[in-house]
XYZ file of C-alpha atoms in Angstrom:
656
model
C -4.940 -15.197 -28.888
C -7.588 -17.743 -27.839
C -8.740 -18.147 -24.249
C -10.260 -21.335 -22.815
C -12.026 -21.903 -19.519
C -10.643 -25.069 -17.878
C -12.690 -25.758 -14.714
C -10.523 -28.669 -13.505
C -7.221 -26.754 -13.643
C -6.452 -26.177 -9.967
C -2.745 -26.695 -9.285
C 0.732 -26.236 -10.684
C 0.888 -29.891 -11.681
C -2.280 -29.542 -13.749
C -0.723 -26.547 -15.502
C 2.328 -28.657 -16.368
C 0.150 -31.454 -17.751
C -1.820 -29.014 -19.885
C 1.333 -27.278 -21.090
C 2.944 -30.566 -22.123
C 0.018 -31.377 -24.411
C -0.950 -27.980 -25.784
C 2.562 -26.771 -26.573
C 3.010 -29.727 -28.937
C 0.214 -28.391 -31.144
C 1.565 -26.825 -34.320
C 1.359 -23.047 -34.299
C 1.226 -22.549 -30.516
C 3.715 -19.827 -29.554
C 2.925 -19.135 -25.906
C 0.620 -20.523 -23.256
C -0.412 -18.585 -20.159
C -2.389 -20.184 -17.331
C -4.357 -18.352 -14.633
C -5.284 -20.479 -11.622
C -7.586 -17.793 -10.219
C -9.925 -17.647 -13.222
C -9.102 -21.229 -14.353
C -8.282 -19.958 -17.826
C -5.620 -20.823 -20.402
C -4.574 -18.278 -23.018
C -2.854 -19.530 -26.147
C -1.058 -17.261 -28.619
C -0.387 -18.305 -32.186
C -2.140 -19.288 -35.401
C -3.056 -22.767 -34.132
C -6.615 -23.908 -34.791
C -8.875 -23.637 -31.705
C -10.337 -27.107 -32.341
C -6.862 -28.688 -32.177
C -6.051 -26.834 -28.955
C -9.312 -27.969 -27.403
C -8.548 -31.550 -28.454
C -5.112 -31.320 -26.849
C -6.698 -30.113 -23.612
C -9.131 -33.023 -23.719
C -6.245 -35.455 -24.314
C -4.632 -34.141 -21.137
C -7.861 -34.912 -19.283
C -9.192 -31.361 -19.082
C -12.482 -30.344 -20.663
C -12.383 -26.772 -21.948
C -14.705 -24.191 -23.432
C -13.584 -21.103 -25.364
C -14.157 -17.855 -23.447
C -14.416 -15.927 -26.727
C -15.418 -16.958 -30.248
C -12.751 -18.768 -32.215
C -10.571 -16.354 -34.113
C -11.400 -13.356 -31.888
C -8.491 -11.101 -31.093
C -8.169 -9.835 -27.538
C -4.858 -7.994 -27.578
C -1.443 -8.892 -28.861
C 0.733 -10.111 -25.980
C 4.281 -9.008 -25.438
C 6.755 -10.858 -27.624
C 9.465 -13.217 -26.517
C 9.525 -15.988 -23.978
C 8.788 -19.674 -24.379
C 5.633 -21.581 -23.541
C 5.174 -21.720 -19.757
C 8.637 -20.261 -19.271
C 9.766 -18.558 -16.093
C 11.962 -15.562 -16.791
C 14.298 -14.158 -14.153
C 14.900 -10.448 -13.668
C 18.220 -8.903 -12.715
C 16.957 -8.819 -9.138
C 16.578 -12.589 -9.133
C 12.804 -12.269 -9.055
C 10.679 -14.473 -11.338
C 8.909 -12.557 -14.051
C 6.244 -14.157 -16.145
C 2.953 -13.605 -17.847
C -0.033 -11.399 -17.153
C -2.943 -13.263 -15.545
C -6.026 -11.430 -16.802
C -6.953 -9.441 -19.846
C -6.602 -5.696 -20.131
C -9.765 -5.190 -22.139
C -13.098 -4.596 -20.432
C -14.863 -7.146 -22.614
C -12.498 -10.052 -21.976
C -13.286 -10.964 -18.389
C -16.488 -9.354 -17.221
C -15.259 -9.845 -13.654
C -12.461 -7.269 -13.902
C -12.435 -3.496 -13.773
C -11.561 -1.867 -17.121
C -7.945 -0.970 -17.830
C -8.178 0.270 -21.422
C -7.290 4.018 -21.652
C -8.668 4.469 -25.183
C -10.725 7.642 -25.538
C -10.064 8.941 -22.026
C -8.902 12.514 -21.364
C -5.225 12.906 -20.553
C -4.307 13.421 -16.917
C -3.323 16.968 -15.992
C -0.589 18.095 -13.565
C -1.760 18.249 -9.932
C -2.916 21.685 -8.789
C -2.290 23.409 -5.463
C -5.582 24.876 -4.267
C -5.301 27.476 -1.493
C -8.675 27.997 0.159
C -9.829 30.489 2.817
C -12.007 29.603 5.795
C -15.558 28.820 4.700
C -14.682 28.135 1.058
C -16.154 25.406 -1.143
C -14.457 22.930 -3.467
C -15.728 20.649 -6.221
C -13.963 17.270 -6.267
C -14.690 14.957 -9.205
C -13.597 11.328 -9.482
C -13.239 10.017 -13.046
C -10.992 7.844 -15.257
C -8.069 9.390 -17.140
C -5.266 8.273 -19.441
C -1.780 8.779 -18.012
C 1.755 8.057 -19.216
C 3.653 5.788 -16.835
C 6.888 3.907 -17.501
C 6.730 4.661 -21.215
C 3.163 3.502 -21.762
C -0.310 5.018 -21.513
C -2.466 3.439 -18.813
C -5.964 3.914 -17.500
C -6.089 5.479 -14.033
C -8.639 7.121 -11.747
C -8.177 10.752 -10.785
C -9.479 13.511 -8.562
C -10.116 16.578 -10.742
C -8.184 15.027 -13.600
C -4.812 14.565 -11.893
C -2.837 11.834 -10.110
C -2.372 12.655 -7.324
C -5.404 14.864 -6.855
C -5.137 18.559 -6.004
C -3.228 19.542 -2.881
C -5.753 21.341 -0.683
C -4.074 24.067 1.378
C -6.023 25.520 4.319
C -5.432 27.259 7.647
C -5.654 25.570 11.033
C -9.026 26.261 12.631
C -10.751 26.714 9.288
C -13.673 24.901 7.686
C -14.175 23.738 4.123
C -17.132 22.343 2.180
C -16.322 19.731 -0.476
C -18.840 18.319 -2.923
C -17.513 14.989 -4.213
C -18.978 13.711 -7.498
C -18.518 10.105 -8.574
C -17.976 9.751 -12.317
C -16.342 6.323 -12.035
C -18.131 3.015 -12.663
C -18.331 1.833 -9.037
C -19.492 3.059 -5.628
C -17.134 5.231 -3.622
C -16.692 7.571 -0.656
C -13.965 10.023 0.366
C -12.115 9.445 3.638
C -10.219 12.427 5.043
C -7.301 10.578 6.550
C -6.047 11.950 9.867
C -8.565 14.779 10.222
C -10.458 15.061 13.504
C -13.714 16.064 11.855
C -17.429 15.556 12.454
C -18.087 11.819 12.393
C -20.723 11.831 9.640
C -18.144 13.187 7.183
C -15.472 10.539 7.866
C -16.271 8.665 4.645
C -16.785 5.133 5.983
C -19.496 3.362 3.950
C -22.574 2.232 5.906
C -21.125 3.528 9.198
C -20.952 7.275 8.594
C -22.608 7.558 5.169
C -24.081 5.554 2.337
C -21.792 4.883 -0.640
C -21.798 7.429 -3.450
C -23.080 5.559 -6.539
C -21.859 6.390 -10.045
C -23.290 9.699 -11.206
C -24.105 10.926 -7.689
C -22.521 13.435 -5.296
C -22.015 13.827 -1.551
C -21.164 16.990 0.372
C -18.518 16.875 3.116
C -17.818 19.567 5.699
C -14.251 19.454 6.946
C -12.715 20.943 10.090
C -8.975 21.435 10.446
C -7.989 21.277 14.110
C -4.352 20.301 13.730
C -1.487 21.575 11.573
C 0.332 19.063 9.417
C -0.050 17.046 6.234
C -3.073 14.811 5.703
C -4.525 12.981 2.743
C -7.789 11.880 1.191
C -8.731 8.637 -0.556
C -11.754 6.335 -1.038
C -12.898 3.904 1.634
C -14.470 1.369 -0.743
C -12.195 -1.117 -2.537
C -9.104 0.832 -1.573
C -6.967 -1.945 -3.055
C -8.282 -0.932 -6.486
C -9.125 2.763 -6.193
C -5.942 3.916 -4.456
C -3.671 1.916 -6.737
C -5.513 3.386 -9.717
C -4.712 6.927 -8.515
C -7.442 8.198 -6.188
C -5.441 10.001 -3.526
C -4.400 13.559 -2.729
C -2.939 15.675 0.068
C -4.245 18.286 2.487
C -1.743 20.789 3.852
C -2.967 22.472 7.062
C -0.960 25.615 7.785
C -0.484 26.387 11.498
C -2.178 29.272 13.265
C 1.066 29.893 15.186
C 3.380 31.892 12.855
C 6.687 30.329 13.959
C 5.338 26.819 14.464
C 7.710 25.502 11.768
C 11.313 26.615 11.201
C 11.812 28.830 8.126
C 12.408 27.297 4.679
C 12.778 28.663 1.176
C 10.203 26.374 -0.402
C 7.568 23.697 0.309
C 7.193 20.571 -1.852
C 4.310 18.143 -1.254
C 5.086 14.613 -2.493
C 3.252 11.301 -2.534
C 5.311 8.103 -2.778
C 3.621 5.122 -4.347
C 4.047 1.966 -6.397
C 1.822 0.412 -9.046
C 1.766 -3.007 -10.708
C 2.047 -2.715 -14.501
C 1.873 -5.778 -16.750
C 1.871 -5.759 -20.550
C 1.400 -2.022 -20.835
C -1.494 -1.617 -18.398
C -2.118 -1.562 -14.688
C -2.675 -5.219 -13.815
C -6.422 -5.891 -13.611
C -8.496 -6.000 -10.444
C -11.378 -8.401 -10.000
C -14.744 -6.758 -9.355
C -16.131 -9.568 -7.222
C -13.346 -9.924 -4.677
C -10.016 -8.647 -3.455
C -6.901 -10.634 -4.376
C -3.352 -10.524 -2.932
C -4.908 -10.910 0.517
C -1.855 -12.561 2.071
C 0.687 -9.762 1.658
C -1.076 -6.980 -0.194
C -0.392 -6.010 -3.800
C 3.174 -4.822 -4.351
C 3.856 -2.674 -7.401
C 6.737 -2.955 -9.850
C 6.834 0.722 -10.859
C 7.521 3.555 -8.417
C 5.712 6.889 -8.514
C 6.772 10.135 -6.852
C 4.168 12.843 -7.131
C 2.374 10.569 -9.588
C 5.373 10.402 -11.960
C 7.843 7.657 -12.818
C 10.537 10.186 -13.756
C 10.139 12.758 -10.999
C 12.764 15.503 -10.968
C 13.203 18.913 -9.386
C 15.713 21.767 -9.216
C 17.168 23.525 -6.178
C 19.779 26.196 -5.470
C 22.934 26.074 -3.373
C 22.049 26.740 0.256
C 18.340 26.266 -0.347
C 16.279 24.640 2.396
C 13.352 22.699 0.932
C 10.580 21.293 3.100
C 9.315 17.914 1.869
C 5.783 17.000 2.963
C 5.841 13.233 2.376
C 2.983 10.710 2.264
C 3.298 6.985 1.590
C 0.225 6.147 -0.513
C 1.315 2.609 -1.479
C -0.902 -0.354 -0.649
C 1.706 -2.321 1.279
C 5.262 -1.158 0.556
C 7.332 0.427 3.323
C 9.810 2.963 1.939
C 13.262 3.638 3.389
C 14.260 6.994 1.913
C 17.841 8.218 1.552
C 19.220 11.386 -0.022
C 23.020 10.997 -0.199
C 24.977 14.242 -0.127
C 22.199 16.399 1.317
C 21.416 17.159 4.951
C 18.003 16.072 6.246
C 16.183 17.239 9.356
C 12.974 15.621 10.613
C 10.598 18.326 11.849
C 7.147 16.699 11.836
C 4.987 13.621 11.431
C 1.363 12.629 10.902
C -0.327 15.390 12.900
C 2.203 18.130 13.537
C 5.727 18.759 14.724
C 7.966 16.277 16.508
C 8.955 16.660 20.133
C 12.545 17.441 19.158
C 13.778 18.147 15.658
C 16.568 15.782 14.680
C 19.055 15.303 11.867
C 18.471 11.995 10.115
C 20.389 9.850 7.632
C 17.275 8.146 6.256
C 13.514 8.007 6.767
C 11.365 4.904 7.190
C 7.746 5.577 6.200
C 4.940 2.989 6.169
C 1.730 3.056 4.118
C -0.480 6.050 5.100
C 2.190 7.554 7.367
C 3.384 11.109 6.746
C 6.664 12.831 7.504
C 7.853 16.422 7.235
C 11.544 16.694 6.392
C 13.646 19.809 5.764
C 16.531 19.307 3.318
C 19.594 21.561 2.891
C 21.594 21.396 -0.346
C 25.071 22.794 0.337
C 26.804 22.017 -2.962
C 25.811 22.178 -6.634
C 25.413 18.885 -8.452
C 23.069 15.980 -8.954
C 21.308 14.235 -6.070
C 19.099 11.139 -6.034
C 16.321 10.249 -3.623
C 16.692 6.501 -3.087
C 14.547 3.764 -1.603
C 16.827 1.165 -0.035
C 15.935 -2.377 0.934
C 18.298 -4.921 2.501
C 19.227 -6.029 -1.030
C 18.949 -3.129 -3.432
C 18.632 0.591 -4.010
C 15.939 2.107 -6.225
C 16.154 5.700 -7.533
C 12.895 7.559 -6.941
C 13.608 11.199 -7.789
C 16.485 13.225 -9.212
C 17.367 16.661 -7.893
C 19.654 19.077 -9.727
C 21.238 21.799 -7.581
C 22.286 24.710 -9.763
C 25.276 26.960 -8.846
C 23.069 29.823 -7.717
C 22.884 30.822 -4.045
C 19.524 30.877 -2.276
C 18.728 34.050 -0.374
C 18.345 34.746 2.456
C 20.701 32.229 4.019
C 18.909 29.763 6.302
C 21.931 27.676 7.268
C 21.844 28.995 10.820
C 18.198 28.183 11.473
C 18.586 24.817 9.736
C 21.382 23.950 12.151
C 19.189 24.735 15.167
C 17.168 21.856 16.616
C 13.993 23.122 18.241
C 11.557 21.400 20.588
C 7.757 21.470 20.777
C 6.479 22.794 24.134
C 3.176 20.896 23.921
C 5.077 17.620 23.563
C 7.526 18.494 26.323
C 4.496 18.388 28.614
C 3.591 14.931 27.320
C 7.162 13.763 27.896
C 6.888 14.657 31.594
C 3.972 12.220 31.903
C 5.626 9.458 29.915
C 6.962 7.499 32.895
C 3.454 7.329 34.333
C 2.008 5.899 31.138
C 4.911 3.495 30.615
C 4.344 2.016 34.070
C 0.561 1.800 33.720
C -0.977 -1.483 32.540
C -2.660 -1.355 29.134
C -6.372 -0.586 29.071
C -6.792 -2.608 25.883
C -4.689 -5.290 24.178
C -5.147 -5.795 20.443
C -3.488 -8.680 18.591
C -2.873 -9.014 14.843
C -3.264 -12.617 13.637
C -3.876 -14.500 10.384
C -5.434 -17.791 9.308
C -4.430 -18.979 5.857
C -5.894 -21.781 3.733
C -3.788 -23.485 1.082
C -4.830 -21.665 -2.121
C -3.555 -24.310 -4.553
C -2.168 -27.476 -3.001
C -0.668 -30.522 -4.728
C -2.270 -32.563 -7.465
C -4.393 -35.530 -6.338
C -2.396 -38.727 -5.905
C 0.955 -37.053 -5.221
C 2.678 -37.547 -1.853
C 2.031 -34.524 0.328
C 4.951 -32.497 1.593
C 4.885 -29.038 3.133
C 7.016 -26.018 2.294
C 7.295 -22.330 3.092
C 6.257 -20.073 0.178
C 8.829 -17.485 1.256
C 11.669 -19.933 1.995
C 11.189 -22.845 -0.465
C 14.241 -24.635 0.903
C 12.243 -25.278 4.094
C 10.427 -28.574 3.374
C 8.743 -30.936 5.836
C 6.746 -34.163 5.769
C 4.433 -32.713 8.425
C 2.429 -29.473 8.612
C 3.945 -26.796 10.796
C 5.615 -23.388 10.686
C 8.721 -22.082 8.979
C 11.592 -21.707 11.478
C 12.900 -18.723 9.489
C 9.800 -16.533 9.268
C 7.081 -18.239 11.297
C 4.746 -18.651 8.316
C 2.438 -21.644 7.995
C 3.877 -24.374 5.756
C 1.628 -25.046 2.761
C 1.059 -28.287 0.909
C 3.677 -28.368 -1.832
C 3.573 -29.399 -5.458
C 5.696 -32.377 -6.571
C 8.733 -30.185 -7.190
C 8.633 -29.119 -3.549
C 7.499 -25.552 -4.118
C 4.546 -24.230 -2.138
C 2.595 -22.264 -4.675
C 5.523 -20.852 -6.634
C 3.811 -20.900 -10.017
C 5.215 -19.598 -13.246
C 4.803 -15.876 -12.785
C 6.104 -12.928 -10.847
C 6.504 -9.172 -10.815
C 8.860 -7.715 -13.387
C 11.121 -5.553 -11.249
C 13.270 -4.455 -14.166
C 11.118 -1.366 -14.721
C 12.323 -0.025 -11.386
C 15.752 0.853 -12.784
C 17.419 -0.472 -9.671
C 21.062 -1.036 -8.856
C 23.047 -2.588 -6.075
C 23.478 -0.660 -2.838
C 24.913 -1.452 0.583
C 22.463 -3.040 2.987
C 21.161 -0.564 5.528
C 19.131 -2.950 7.685
C 20.008 -5.650 10.157
C 20.712 -8.408 7.626
C 21.520 -8.635 3.967
C 18.573 -10.451 2.443
C 15.271 -12.171 3.047
C 11.922 -10.935 4.267
C 9.990 -10.362 7.466
C 11.559 -11.987 10.503
C 14.388 -13.210 8.308
C 15.708 -9.679 7.882
C 15.676 -8.967 11.580
C 13.667 -5.802 10.937
C 10.150 -7.242 10.697
C 9.329 -5.688 7.315
C 8.273 -7.371 4.073
C 10.339 -5.433 1.538
C 9.140 -7.365 -1.522
C 6.561 -9.980 -2.445
C 8.577 -13.198 -2.239
C 5.555 -15.497 -2.628
C 4.011 -13.846 -5.662
C 1.747 -16.623 -6.896
C 0.458 -17.692 -3.481
C -0.191 -14.053 -2.656
C -2.084 -13.442 -5.889
C -4.276 -16.499 -5.307
C -5.309 -15.522 -1.791
C -8.634 -13.777 -1.219
C -10.619 -12.906 1.922
C -12.139 -16.392 1.609
C -8.752 -18.108 1.985
C -6.824 -15.511 4.034
C -8.483 -14.258 7.198
C -6.715 -11.345 8.851
C -8.017 -10.453 12.303
C -7.595 -7.966 15.098
C -8.406 -9.824 18.329
C -9.179 -8.412 21.764
C -6.681 -9.995 24.173
C -7.520 -7.626 27.042
C -9.073 -10.305 29.237
C -7.323 -13.237 27.634
C -10.105 -13.613 25.108
C -9.863 -14.805 21.534
C -12.518 -12.659 19.868
C -12.810 -9.456 17.831
C -12.947 -6.178 19.782
C -16.747 -6.002 20.030
C -18.261 -3.213 22.082
C -15.219 -1.019 22.537
C -16.517 2.337 23.757
C -14.867 5.459 25.107
C -15.807 8.975 26.182
C -14.326 12.240 24.976
C -11.577 13.237 27.370
C -10.423 9.651 27.904
C -6.796 8.710 27.554
C -6.509 5.039 26.710
C -3.343 2.959 26.673
C -3.633 0.386 23.885
C -1.101 -2.403 23.420
C -0.726 -3.586 19.823
C 0.764 -7.082 19.503
C 1.788 -8.527 16.136
C 1.681 -12.195 17.066
C 4.282 -14.537 15.613
C 2.022 -17.539 16.272
C 0.122 -16.775 13.083
C -0.138 -18.407 9.665
C 1.571 -15.449 8.003
C 3.171 -12.905 10.356
C 4.088 -9.650 8.601
C 4.078 -5.884 9.138
C 0.866 -3.854 9.548
C 0.382 -0.061 9.454
C -2.324 0.362 12.114
C -4.656 3.343 11.617
C -7.190 4.949 13.968
C -9.821 7.181 12.375
C -10.649 10.694 13.578
C -11.905 9.917 17.098
C -8.651 11.396 18.324
C -4.921 11.050 17.871
C -2.244 9.066 19.647
C 1.352 9.055 20.843
C 3.612 6.035 20.509
C 4.771 5.271 24.059
C 7.129 2.354 23.435
C 8.170 -0.299 20.941
C 9.023 -3.708 22.408
C 9.276 -2.043 25.805
C 11.748 0.640 24.683
C 10.401 4.157 25.361
C 9.770 6.229 22.235
C 12.711 8.670 21.910
C 10.863 11.373 19.952
C 7.132 11.895 20.434
C 4.757 13.081 17.717
C 0.972 13.007 17.397
C -0.025 10.245 14.979
C -2.967 8.427 13.435
C -0.961 5.535 11.915
C 1.863 3.429 13.337
C 3.949 0.685 11.753
C 3.648 -2.604 13.627
C 6.541 -4.802 12.542
C 6.498 -8.581 12.474
C 6.536 -9.905 16.045
C 6.575 -6.404 17.515
C 4.625 -4.974 20.457
C 3.797 -1.259 20.366
C 2.099 0.696 23.159
C 0.154 3.815 22.166
C -1.657 6.487 24.190
C -4.976 7.274 22.508
C -6.239 10.797 23.246
C -10.015 10.545 22.682
C -11.542 13.858 21.604
C -14.280 13.259 19.031
C -17.689 11.547 19.480
C -19.148 9.118 16.961
C -18.754 5.676 15.423
C -15.171 5.249 14.265
C -13.056 2.671 12.498
C -9.655 1.145 13.280
C -7.849 -1.056 10.776
C -4.670 -2.172 9.089
C -3.976 0.258 6.242
C -2.935 -2.484 3.848
C -6.280 -2.503 2.011
C -6.107 -6.203 1.173
C -5.721 -6.976 4.892
C -8.587 -4.678 5.817
C -10.835 -6.366 3.242
C -9.865 -9.719 4.757
C -11.145 -8.777 8.205
C -8.435 -6.658 9.820
C -10.746 -3.865 10.966
C -13.363 -3.032 13.583
C -15.507 -0.129 14.760
C -15.740 1.494 18.168
C -17.878 4.237 19.677
C -17.062 7.474 21.453
C -19.685 9.225 23.600
C -19.727 12.921 24.413
C -18.150 13.600 27.811
C -20.031 15.413 30.564
C -17.822 18.487 30.316
C -18.172 18.875 26.543
């Protein structure tokens, strides 16, 4: 394989012109073009001088990125030059866009697992009050989807160890960075002392490679929490740096009885040509939609399975650790009961048929298996069903029987009190109004000299002679290439590794994305190439303070401990790319969702993250309890890196 740098290659039409010339050269088997790095990779025994001459004949000067004859890595076989393959899901699948070897593009993080220690199974670490824990971040080699990939791990495992502690306790954690880039650890959802929140330059300095930082954690609230870096989360989380914290309640009967607890992370990862697709060191990519994966992980495994007994009640502590993907979880044949959320139990336990969980949200679900057999945990989108985990129920009866308690729906007294005040807060005007908006530049555009038309990257059938917005999804129309496609270049995610099959639609409509589905959720990346090309320089996500009709970031937001603040979150449709956002408030307090689009929330639960669907308005009641400088942001890391975040201050109240 020979790689050439082609500075003038900037659009789909230029790729076609290059392909037409180079693929006529004897010995060329495949050609792969990357518009981000402006590189062309050619596979075959063709002479580099002839390839360079063909590029020059097409009007494009080129320089080899590596010495002639150097071997980078053998590409996957099959395909035709510049071909677009189509998966069974109807999604374009094409070629990898950067090398998987550290020496190929110095601007990418390494993805080669050679010589790394193998990942170990995640441990459950039960710690008493006042205990200490060593947490080490380092690269590992891990088997995923039939191949060995390079990942990053806490204490050698993906996910990291599950830390189990008691409510009211304290823990000291020394975090050591043995990766090749700066990091911190954010303790997601914990109301802890501000200086240990893990936000670089706000609460601490980054931990450089080879250094350590000591955190002191307080556990005020029962529930399931998680930890992850707060530097380049797009890269570090996808590579495996995440783990759970299980805070056991001080109240003995806080939760209903179960036979067993299972803590599970749900994730996806983008694998191309036998490695996790590379990340650029210098900037975040996939800024428009976030980076969707093409391989699902449950508990860090692609083939997750477990065994249960007849009559067994299993409590699932679930965390969505994906960058952008919302999961809709189904477990046909079993009975599911929702008992808790981000920061404790729900107002009223309820039987559910499925569970919608956004990135960084948590849910606590009790499951009863009444019959022996095989069960499958499924993720369902409007189009398809994807198996995530397989459960085998053996013909052995679990003792003691918990069917009676499982059938009882309990309520939470502390949330009953909040319910009595709900009408007051629903009627009150918002104290703050926060709007989610986006400004998007055209990342590729048409070739010079071609007539300009405009098209929607997500609905290519929508074409216009004038700039504007897509009537189907509200997205800004982008300048289109001569074939009428706005940025749909020859690549895509290979969804075939997901082992999916058809399933009935469970949402409002049968297909499409965002507003087009009627549910305001982007289920897949339907504008793969445009998304991959976007960076914080071309895609500017913002949270704007609309409280006084202004059009500016929320500068100077300040509160006092003891405040209760009604915040209205508005996901504006008048935006270049409206889509869903999981909105997260750091440990200054916790909040209740009051209403969604004016409809009162039917089941209250204390939260730190809420899903804001496309075009949706959500009112929350922020209970401010913790002084310091805190962050609020969209938990899609690519959106956060593109500006969708801000800080606010909390002062100590007079009665503290």
